[in-house]
mmCIF file of C-alpha atoms in Angstrom:
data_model
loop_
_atom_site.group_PDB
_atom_site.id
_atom_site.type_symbol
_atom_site.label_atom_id
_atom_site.label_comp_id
_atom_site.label_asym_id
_atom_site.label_seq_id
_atom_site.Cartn_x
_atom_site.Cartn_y
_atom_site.Cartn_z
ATOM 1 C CA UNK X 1 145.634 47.818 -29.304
ATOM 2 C CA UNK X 2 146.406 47.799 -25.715
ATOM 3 C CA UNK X 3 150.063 46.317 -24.671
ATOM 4 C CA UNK X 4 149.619 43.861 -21.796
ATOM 5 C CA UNK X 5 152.274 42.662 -19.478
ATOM 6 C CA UNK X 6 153.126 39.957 -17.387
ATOM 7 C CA UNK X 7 153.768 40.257 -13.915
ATOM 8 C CA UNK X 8 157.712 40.576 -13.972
ATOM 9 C CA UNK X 9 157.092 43.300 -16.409
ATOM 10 C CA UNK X 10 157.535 41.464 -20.027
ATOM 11 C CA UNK X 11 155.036 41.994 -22.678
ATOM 12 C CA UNK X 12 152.476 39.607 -22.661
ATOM 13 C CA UNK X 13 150.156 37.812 -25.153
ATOM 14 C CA UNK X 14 147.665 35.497 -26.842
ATOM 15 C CA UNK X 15 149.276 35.512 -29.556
ATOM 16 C CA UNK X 16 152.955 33.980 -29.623
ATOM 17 C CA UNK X 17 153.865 35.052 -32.679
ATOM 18 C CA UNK X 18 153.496 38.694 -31.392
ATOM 19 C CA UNK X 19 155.954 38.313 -28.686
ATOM 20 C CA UNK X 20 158.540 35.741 -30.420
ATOM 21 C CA UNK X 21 157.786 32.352 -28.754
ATOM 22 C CA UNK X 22 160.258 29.895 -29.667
ATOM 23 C CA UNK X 23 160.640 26.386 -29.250
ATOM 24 C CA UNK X 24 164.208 25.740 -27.124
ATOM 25 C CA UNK X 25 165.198 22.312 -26.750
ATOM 26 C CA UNK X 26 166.728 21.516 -23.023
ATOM 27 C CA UNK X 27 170.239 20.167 -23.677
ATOM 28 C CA UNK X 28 170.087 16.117 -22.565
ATOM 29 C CA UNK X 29 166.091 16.097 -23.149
ATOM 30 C CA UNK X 30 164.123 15.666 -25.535
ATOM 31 C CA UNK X 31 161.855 18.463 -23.866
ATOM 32 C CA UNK X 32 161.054 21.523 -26.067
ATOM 33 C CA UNK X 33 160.115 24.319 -24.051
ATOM 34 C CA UNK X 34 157.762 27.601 -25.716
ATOM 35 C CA UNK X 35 159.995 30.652 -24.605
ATOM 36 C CA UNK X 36 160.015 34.613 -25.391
ATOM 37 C CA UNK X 37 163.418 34.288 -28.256
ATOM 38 C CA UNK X 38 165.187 36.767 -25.965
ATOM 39 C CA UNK X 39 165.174 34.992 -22.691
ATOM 40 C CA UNK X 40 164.793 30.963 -24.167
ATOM 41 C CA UNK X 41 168.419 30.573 -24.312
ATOM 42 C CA UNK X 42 168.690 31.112 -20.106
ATOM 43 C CA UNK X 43 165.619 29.168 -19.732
ATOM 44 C CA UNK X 44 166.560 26.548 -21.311
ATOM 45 C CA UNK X 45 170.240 26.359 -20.217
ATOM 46 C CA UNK X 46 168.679 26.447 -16.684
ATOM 47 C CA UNK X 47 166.535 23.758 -17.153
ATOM 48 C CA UNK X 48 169.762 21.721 -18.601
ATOM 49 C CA UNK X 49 171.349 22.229 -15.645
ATOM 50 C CA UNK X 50 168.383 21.490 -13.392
ATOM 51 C CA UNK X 51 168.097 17.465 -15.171
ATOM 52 C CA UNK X 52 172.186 17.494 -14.582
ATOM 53 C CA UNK X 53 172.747 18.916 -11.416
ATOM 54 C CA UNK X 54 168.969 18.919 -9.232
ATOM 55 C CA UNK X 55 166.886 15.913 -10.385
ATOM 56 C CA UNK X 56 165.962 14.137 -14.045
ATOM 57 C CA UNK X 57 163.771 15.899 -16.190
ATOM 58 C CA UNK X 58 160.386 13.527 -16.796
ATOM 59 C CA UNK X 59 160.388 12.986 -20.337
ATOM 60 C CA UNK X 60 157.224 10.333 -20.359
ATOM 61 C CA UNK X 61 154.889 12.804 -18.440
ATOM 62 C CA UNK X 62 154.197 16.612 -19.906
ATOM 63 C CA UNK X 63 154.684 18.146 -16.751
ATOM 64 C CA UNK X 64 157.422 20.897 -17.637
ATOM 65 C CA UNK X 65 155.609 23.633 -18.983
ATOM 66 C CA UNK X 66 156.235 27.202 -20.326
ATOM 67 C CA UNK X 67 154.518 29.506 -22.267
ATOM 68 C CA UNK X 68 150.580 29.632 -21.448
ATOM 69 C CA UNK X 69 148.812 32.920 -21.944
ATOM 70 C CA UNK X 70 146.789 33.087 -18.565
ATOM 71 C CA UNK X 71 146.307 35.096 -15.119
ATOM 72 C CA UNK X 72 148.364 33.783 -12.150
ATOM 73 C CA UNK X 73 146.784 30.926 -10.605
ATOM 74 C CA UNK X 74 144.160 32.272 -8.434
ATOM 75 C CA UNK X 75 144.260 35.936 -9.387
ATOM 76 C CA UNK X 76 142.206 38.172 -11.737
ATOM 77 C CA UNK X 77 144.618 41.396 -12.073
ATOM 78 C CA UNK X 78 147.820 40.010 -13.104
ATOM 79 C CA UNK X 79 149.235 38.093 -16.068
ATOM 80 C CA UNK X 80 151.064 35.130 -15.097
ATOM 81 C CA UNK X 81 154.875 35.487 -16.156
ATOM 82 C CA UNK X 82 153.689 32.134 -18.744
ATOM 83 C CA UNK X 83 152.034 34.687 -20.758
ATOM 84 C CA UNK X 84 155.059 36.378 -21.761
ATOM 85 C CA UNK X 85 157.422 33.265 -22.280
ATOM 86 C CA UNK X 86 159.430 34.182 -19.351
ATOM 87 C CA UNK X 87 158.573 31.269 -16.785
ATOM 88 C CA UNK X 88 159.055 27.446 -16.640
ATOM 89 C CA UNK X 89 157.701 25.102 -14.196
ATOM 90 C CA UNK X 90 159.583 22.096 -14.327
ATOM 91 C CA UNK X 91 158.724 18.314 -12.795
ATOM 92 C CA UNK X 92 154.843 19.602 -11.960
ATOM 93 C CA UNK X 93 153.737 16.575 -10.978
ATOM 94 C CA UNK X 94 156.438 15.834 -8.403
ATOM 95 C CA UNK X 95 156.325 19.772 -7.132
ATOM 96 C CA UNK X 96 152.848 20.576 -7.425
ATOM 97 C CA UNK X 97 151.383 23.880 -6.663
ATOM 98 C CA UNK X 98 150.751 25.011 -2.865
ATOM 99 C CA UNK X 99 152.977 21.992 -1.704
ATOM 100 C CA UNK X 100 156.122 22.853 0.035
ATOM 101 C CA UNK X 101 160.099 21.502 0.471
ATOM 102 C CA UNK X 102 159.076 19.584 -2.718
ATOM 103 C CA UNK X 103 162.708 19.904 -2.613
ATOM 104 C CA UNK X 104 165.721 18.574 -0.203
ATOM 105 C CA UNK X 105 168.063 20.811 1.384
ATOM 106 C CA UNK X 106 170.792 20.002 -1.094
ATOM 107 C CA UNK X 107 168.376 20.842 -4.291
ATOM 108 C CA UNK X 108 167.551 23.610 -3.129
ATOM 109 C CA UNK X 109 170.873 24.800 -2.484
ATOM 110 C CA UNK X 110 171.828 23.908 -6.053
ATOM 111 C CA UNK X 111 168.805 25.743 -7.474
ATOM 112 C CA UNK X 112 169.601 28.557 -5.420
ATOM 113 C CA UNK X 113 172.801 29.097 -7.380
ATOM 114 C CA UNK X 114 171.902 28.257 -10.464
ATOM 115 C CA UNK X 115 168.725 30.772 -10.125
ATOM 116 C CA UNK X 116 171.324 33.629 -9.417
ATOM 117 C CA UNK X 117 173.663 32.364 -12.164
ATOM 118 C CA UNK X 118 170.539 32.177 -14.821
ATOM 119 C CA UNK X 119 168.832 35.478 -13.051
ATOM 120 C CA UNK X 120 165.301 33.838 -12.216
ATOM 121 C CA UNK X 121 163.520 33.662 -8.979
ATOM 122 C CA UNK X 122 161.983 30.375 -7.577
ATOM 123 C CA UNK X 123 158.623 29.968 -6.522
ATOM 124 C CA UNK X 124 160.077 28.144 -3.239
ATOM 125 C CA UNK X 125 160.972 31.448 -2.511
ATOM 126 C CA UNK X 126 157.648 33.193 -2.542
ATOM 127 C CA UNK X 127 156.117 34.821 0.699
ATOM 128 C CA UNK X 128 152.846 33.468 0.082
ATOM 129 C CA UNK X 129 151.621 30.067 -1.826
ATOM 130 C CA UNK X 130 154.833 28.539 -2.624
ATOM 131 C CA UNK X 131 155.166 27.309 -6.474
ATOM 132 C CA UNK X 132 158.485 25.111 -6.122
ATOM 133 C CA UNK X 133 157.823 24.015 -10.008
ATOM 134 C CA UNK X 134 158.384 27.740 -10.981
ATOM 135 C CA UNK X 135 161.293 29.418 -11.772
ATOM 136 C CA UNK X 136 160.800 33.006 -13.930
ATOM 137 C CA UNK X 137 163.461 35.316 -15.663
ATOM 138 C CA UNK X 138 163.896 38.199 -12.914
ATOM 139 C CA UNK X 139 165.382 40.312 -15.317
ATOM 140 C CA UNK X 140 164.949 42.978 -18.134
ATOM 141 C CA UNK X 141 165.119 41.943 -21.599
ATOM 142 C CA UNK X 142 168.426 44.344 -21.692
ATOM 143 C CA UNK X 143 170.141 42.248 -18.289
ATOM 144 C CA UNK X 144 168.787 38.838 -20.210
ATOM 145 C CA UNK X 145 171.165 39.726 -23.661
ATOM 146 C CA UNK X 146 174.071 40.970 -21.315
ATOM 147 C CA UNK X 147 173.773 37.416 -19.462
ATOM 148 C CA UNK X 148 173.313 35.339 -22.906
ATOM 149 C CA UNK X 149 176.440 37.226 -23.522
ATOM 150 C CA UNK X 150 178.272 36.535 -20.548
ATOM 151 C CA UNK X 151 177.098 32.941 -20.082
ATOM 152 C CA UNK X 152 178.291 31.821 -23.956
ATOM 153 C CA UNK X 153 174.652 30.934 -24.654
ATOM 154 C CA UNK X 154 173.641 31.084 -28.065
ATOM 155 C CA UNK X 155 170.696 32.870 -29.300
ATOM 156 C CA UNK X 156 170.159 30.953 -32.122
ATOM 157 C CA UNK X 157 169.443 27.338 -30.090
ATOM 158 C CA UNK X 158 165.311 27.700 -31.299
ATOM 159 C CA UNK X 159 162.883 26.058 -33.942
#
């Protein structure tokens, strides 16, 4: 069997119960998001702190999304970082794909820290088609238990 991965370097697969997805509930929500068990706990933390700090989650519309085995939107050679559990896009509907400063000045300044607290990169931040609903774990599984560590999260926050 070949070993696929996604494009930040994470195994990747169709099936989640080969790569651990979890559910992780988002703190304040009643969102559940599908996360590799290793990196859920910063994901989800992140996404706490997004609803807190950047804007409201939308709980009456499924538009935060997470693990979807599938090639990055408009590509053929890569694995999207959704195929591995490692990515969240969060308020899709109000930050859709392509569109961009989705965000104000001030959000994005909060997301900017809290993306280098959590260690994810945005897709605001890409060089090409921007993907402000993104945000991906920009770490190795090894950095992503030092930071659970480090943080306080707990690893045991899944379903």
């Amino acid at each position: 069997m070949t070993v696929e991965y996604s494009q930040n370097g994470w195994v990747a697969s169709k099936d989640k119960e080969a790569i651990n997805i979890k559910h992780f509930p988002v703190a304040g929500t009643k969102i559940r998001l599908q996360c590799n068990e290793i990196c859920g706990p910063v994901l989800a933390a992140f996404a706490a702190e997004f609803h807190t700090k950047v804007e409201p989650l939308e709980e009456g519309e499924f538009d935060d999304w997470s693990y979807a085995y599938r090639q990055v939107r408009g590509q053929t050679e890569n694995l999207s970082n959704h195929s591995s559990g490692t990515a969240i896009d969060l308020n899709a509907v109000k930050h859709p794909l392509g569109k961009e400063n989705t965000f104000t000045v001030e959000q994005r300044k909060t997301l900017s820290i809290l993306c280098k607290k959590y260690g994810l990169r945005a897709g605001y931040t890409y060089k090409t088609r921007k993907d402000d609903m993104h945000f991906e774990i920009n770490l190795s599984p090894a950095k992503v238990a030092e930071l659970i560590t480090k943080l306080g999260l707990e690893k045991s926050k899944n379903e």
